[in-house]
Amino acid sequence: MTPKNIICLWYDKDAEEAANFYASVFPDSKVTAVHRAPGDFPGGQQGQVLTVEFTVCGVPCLGLNGGPIFKHSEAFSFQIATDNQEETDRYWNAIIGNGGAASECGWCKDKWGLSWQITPRVLTDAMAKGGEVAQRAFQAMMKMSKIDVAQIEAAVRG
């Protein structure tokens, strides 16, 4: 049964490659269908991949090969919660190592320009506590690119 709400992500022409990459990196992720265009369209020709149905960590998505008109921006990102440094490193390194780029405060972009927040739960838990704990964790995070779990834990302890 098709979910009522699906995230549609616009790609130039690489939706299938992107979906396969996400499925290879993240748990509970898979490509479920590839649909070819029944006719020519502004971004391509009949027979080319038009849409790709996939999930990322259980979230249903549709990749649309719409051509180069629209680009991804930081206004949309996937936030991936991690349980430890090993998991944080694995996802971060997979995205960066596949042609992506590092940013600040746990953010990075994949090679298709889609933004990701690789966020250890220790950071989100600290922010939820509020007060001085959140302030210390926030200040530590502001100095980071990839989040360092040990530094966040130290900031939480004070």
mmCIF file of C-alpha atoms in Angstrom:
data_model
loop_
_atom_site.group_PDB
_atom_site.id
_atom_site.type_symbol
_atom_site.label_atom_id
_atom_site.label_comp_id
_atom_site.label_asym_id
_atom_site.label_seq_id
_atom_site.Cartn_x
_atom_site.Cartn_y
_atom_site.Cartn_z
ATOM 1 C CA MET A 1 0.000 0.000 0.000
ATOM 2 C CA THR A 2 1.355 3.414 -0.959
ATOM 3 C CA PRO A 3 1.943 5.677 2.062
ATOM 4 C CA LYS A 4 -0.185 8.817 2.262
ATOM 5 C CA ASN A 5 2.913 11.042 2.575
ATOM 6 C CA ILE A 6 6.116 10.479 0.590
ATOM 7 C CA ILE A 7 9.114 12.784 0.448
ATOM 8 C CA CYS A 8 9.830 13.685 -3.179
ATOM 9 C CA LEU A 9 13.474 14.521 -3.913
ATOM 10 C CA TRP A 10 14.394 16.136 -7.221
ATOM 11 C CA TYR A 11 17.524 14.904 -8.993
ATOM 12 C CA ASP A 12 19.037 15.927 -12.298
ATOM 13 C CA LYS A 13 19.345 12.373 -13.629
ATOM 14 C CA ASP A 14 20.824 10.287 -10.805
ATOM 15 C CA ALA A 15 17.844 9.329 -8.622
ATOM 16 C CA GLU A 16 18.485 5.606 -9.038
ATOM 17 C CA GLU A 17 22.186 5.920 -8.194
ATOM 18 C CA ALA A 18 21.376 8.061 -5.144
ATOM 19 C CA ALA A 19 18.671 5.678 -3.913
ATOM 20 C CA ASN A 20 20.985 2.676 -4.288
ATOM 21 C CA PHE A 21 23.698 4.519 -2.353
ATOM 22 C CA TYR A 22 21.332 5.412 0.509
ATOM 23 C CA ALA A 23 20.079 1.821 0.624
ATOM 24 C CA SER A 24 23.656 0.545 0.882
ATOM 25 C CA VAL A 25 24.557 2.905 3.755
ATOM 26 C CA PHE A 26 21.571 3.271 6.074
ATOM 27 C CA PRO A 27 19.625 0.576 7.940
ATOM 28 C CA ASP A 28 15.966 0.008 7.091
ATOM 29 C CA SER A 29 16.627 1.499 3.643
ATOM 30 C CA LYS A 30 15.924 -0.044 0.264
ATOM 31 C CA VAL A 31 14.981 0.652 -3.329
ATOM 32 C CA THR A 32 11.462 -0.622 -3.907
ATOM 33 C CA ALA A 33 10.724 0.362 -7.519
ATOM 34 C CA VAL A 34 12.230 2.013 -10.585
ATOM 35 C CA HIS A 35 9.851 3.545 -13.137
ATOM 36 C CA ARG A 36 10.813 4.491 -16.670
ATOM 37 C CA ALA A 37 9.272 7.406 -18.552
ATOM 38 C CA PRO A 38 6.439 6.358 -20.872
ATOM 39 C CA GLY A 39 7.267 9.336 -23.109
ATOM 40 C CA ASP A 40 9.692 12.215 -23.518
ATOM 41 C CA PHE A 41 9.711 14.767 -20.702
ATOM 42 C CA PRO A 42 11.516 18.082 -20.055
ATOM 43 C CA GLY A 43 14.404 16.385 -18.227
ATOM 44 C CA GLY A 44 14.771 13.334 -20.440
ATOM 45 C CA GLN A 45 13.454 10.868 -22.957
ATOM 46 C CA GLN A 46 11.088 7.932 -23.128
ATOM 47 C CA GLY A 47 12.571 4.852 -21.488
ATOM 48 C CA GLN A 48 14.907 6.707 -19.135
ATOM 49 C CA VAL A 49 14.457 6.362 -15.382
ATOM 50 C CA LEU A 50 11.844 8.912 -14.340
ATOM 51 C CA THR A 51 11.137 8.010 -10.707
ATOM 52 C CA VAL A 52 12.625 5.738 -8.069
ATOM 53 C CA GLU A 53 10.736 4.626 -4.977
ATOM 54 C CA PHE A 54 12.956 4.024 -1.941
ATOM 55 C CA THR A 55 13.141 4.310 1.822
ATOM 56 C CA VAL A 56 15.816 5.923 3.986
ATOM 57 C CA CYS A 57 15.769 4.621 7.569
ATOM 58 C CA GLY A 58 12.156 3.639 7.047
ATOM 59 C CA VAL A 59 11.090 7.009 5.579
ATOM 60 C CA PRO A 60 9.372 6.602 2.192
ATOM 61 C CA CYS A 61 10.876 8.688 -0.606
ATOM 62 C CA LEU A 62 10.443 9.211 -4.314
ATOM 63 C CA GLY A 63 13.426 10.276 -6.400
ATOM 64 C CA LEU A 64 12.377 12.269 -9.457
ATOM 65 C CA ASN A 65 14.788 12.730 -12.375
ATOM 66 C CA GLY A 66 13.510 16.170 -13.308
ATOM 67 C CA GLY A 67 16.622 17.639 -14.917
ATOM 68 C CA PRO A 68 18.985 20.395 -13.793
ATOM 69 C CA ILE A 69 16.363 23.091 -13.119
ATOM 70 C CA PHE A 70 16.103 22.713 -9.318
ATOM 71 C CA LYS A 71 18.890 22.064 -6.801
ATOM 72 C CA HIS A 72 18.826 20.740 -3.249
ATOM 73 C CA SER A 73 19.418 23.220 -0.425
ATOM 74 C CA GLU A 74 19.971 23.140 3.324
ATOM 75 C CA ALA A 75 16.282 24.039 3.705
ATOM 76 C CA PHE A 76 15.702 20.272 3.606
ATOM 77 C CA SER A 77 17.886 17.648 5.225
ATOM 78 C CA PHE A 78 17.720 14.147 6.587
ATOM 79 C CA GLN A 79 18.648 14.023 10.268
ATOM 80 C CA ILE A 80 20.096 10.633 11.126
ATOM 81 C CA ALA A 81 20.277 9.830 14.853
ATOM 82 C CA THR A 82 23.322 7.812 15.852
ATOM 83 C CA ASP A 83 24.023 5.866 19.040
ATOM 84 C CA ASN A 84 27.816 6.164 19.229
ATOM 85 C CA GLN A 85 30.951 7.496 17.529
ATOM 86 C CA GLU A 86 31.382 4.378 15.386
ATOM 87 C CA GLU A 87 27.932 4.809 13.843
ATOM 88 C CA THR A 88 28.458 8.565 13.459
ATOM 89 C CA ASP A 89 31.771 7.965 11.698
ATOM 90 C CA ARG A 90 30.330 5.252 9.447
ATOM 91 C CA TYR A 91 27.522 7.424 8.046
ATOM 92 C CA TRP A 92 29.587 10.612 7.884
ATOM 93 C CA ASN A 93 32.473 8.876 6.130
ATOM 94 C CA ALA A 94 30.150 7.117 3.674
ATOM 95 C CA ILE A 95 28.570 10.415 2.592
ATOM 96 C CA ILE A 96 31.835 12.378 2.460
ATOM 97 C CA GLY A 97 33.746 9.471 0.896
ATOM 98 C CA ASN A 98 31.256 9.161 -1.948
ATOM 99 C CA GLY A 99 31.892 12.639 -3.335
ATOM 100 C CA GLY A 100 30.115 14.557 -0.576
ATOM 101 C CA ALA A 101 31.321 17.526 1.447
ATOM 102 C CA ALA A 102 31.653 18.241 5.159
ATOM 103 C CA SER A 103 29.969 21.235 6.708
ATOM 104 C CA GLU A 104 29.546 22.439 10.310
ATOM 105 C CA CYS A 105 27.768 21.148 13.424
ATOM 106 C CA GLY A 106 27.188 17.622 12.117
ATOM 107 C CA TRP A 107 25.942 18.671 8.678
ATOM 108 C CA CYS A 108 27.281 17.325 5.397
ATOM 109 C CA LYS A 109 26.113 17.074 1.804
ATOM 110 C CA ASP A 110 26.096 14.057 -0.437
ATOM 111 C CA LYS A 111 27.414 14.233 -3.993
ATOM 112 C CA TRP A 112 23.916 15.057 -5.275
ATOM 113 C CA GLY A 113 23.710 18.133 -3.015
ATOM 114 C CA LEU A 114 21.276 16.667 -0.473
ATOM 115 C CA SER A 115 22.000 17.765 3.111
ATOM 116 C CA TRP A 116 22.369 15.327 5.992
ATOM 117 C CA GLN A 117 22.643 15.901 9.725
ATOM 118 C CA ILE A 118 24.550 13.035 11.327
ATOM 119 C CA THR A 119 23.530 13.642 14.922
ATOM 120 C CA PRO A 120 24.520 11.527 17.925
ATOM 121 C CA ARG A 121 21.676 11.045 20.398
ATOM 122 C CA VAL A 122 23.952 12.301 23.190
ATOM 123 C CA LEU A 123 23.784 15.735 21.540
ATOM 124 C CA THR A 124 20.017 15.814 21.056
ATOM 125 C CA ASP A 125 19.519 14.483 24.604
ATOM 126 C CA ALA A 126 21.777 17.236 25.992
ATOM 127 C CA MET A 127 19.905 19.917 24.055
ATOM 128 C CA ALA A 128 16.581 18.577 25.364
ATOM 129 C CA LYS A 129 17.796 18.947 28.965
ATOM 130 C CA GLY A 130 18.042 22.693 28.514
ATOM 131 C CA GLY A 131 19.861 25.040 30.865
ATOM 132 C CA GLU A 132 23.592 24.832 31.416
ATOM 133 C CA VAL A 133 23.853 21.282 30.042
ATOM 134 C CA ALA A 134 22.365 22.354 26.714
ATOM 135 C CA GLN A 135 24.510 25.480 26.659
ATOM 136 C CA ARG A 136 27.739 23.516 27.205
ATOM 137 C CA ALA A 137 26.808 20.895 24.590
ATOM 138 C CA PHE A 138 25.808 23.630 22.137
ATOM 139 C CA GLN A 139 29.087 25.498 22.600
ATOM 140 C CA ALA A 140 31.064 22.286 22.053
ATOM 141 C CA MET A 141 29.049 21.454 18.922
ATOM 142 C CA MET A 142 29.579 24.911 17.438
ATOM 143 C CA LYS A 143 33.313 24.155 17.124
ATOM 144 C CA MET A 144 32.806 20.864 15.273
ATOM 145 C CA SER A 145 32.313 19.665 11.748
ATOM 146 C CA LYS A 146 31.597 15.968 12.370
ATOM 147 C CA ILE A 147 30.228 15.566 15.903
ATOM 148 C CA ASP A 148 32.688 14.132 18.429
ATOM 149 C CA VAL A 149 30.677 12.090 20.926
ATOM 150 C CA ALA A 150 33.392 12.131 23.613
ATOM 151 C CA GLN A 151 33.596 15.934 23.495
ATOM 152 C CA ILE A 152 29.825 16.258 23.785
ATOM 153 C CA GLU A 153 29.792 13.823 26.729
ATOM 154 C CA ALA A 154 32.557 15.858 28.402
ATOM 155 C CA ALA A 155 30.593 19.064 27.868
ATOM 156 C CA VAL A 156 27.492 17.469 29.381
ATOM 157 C CA ARG A 157 29.470 16.471 32.481
ATOM 158 C CA GLY A 158 30.811 20.021 32.754
#
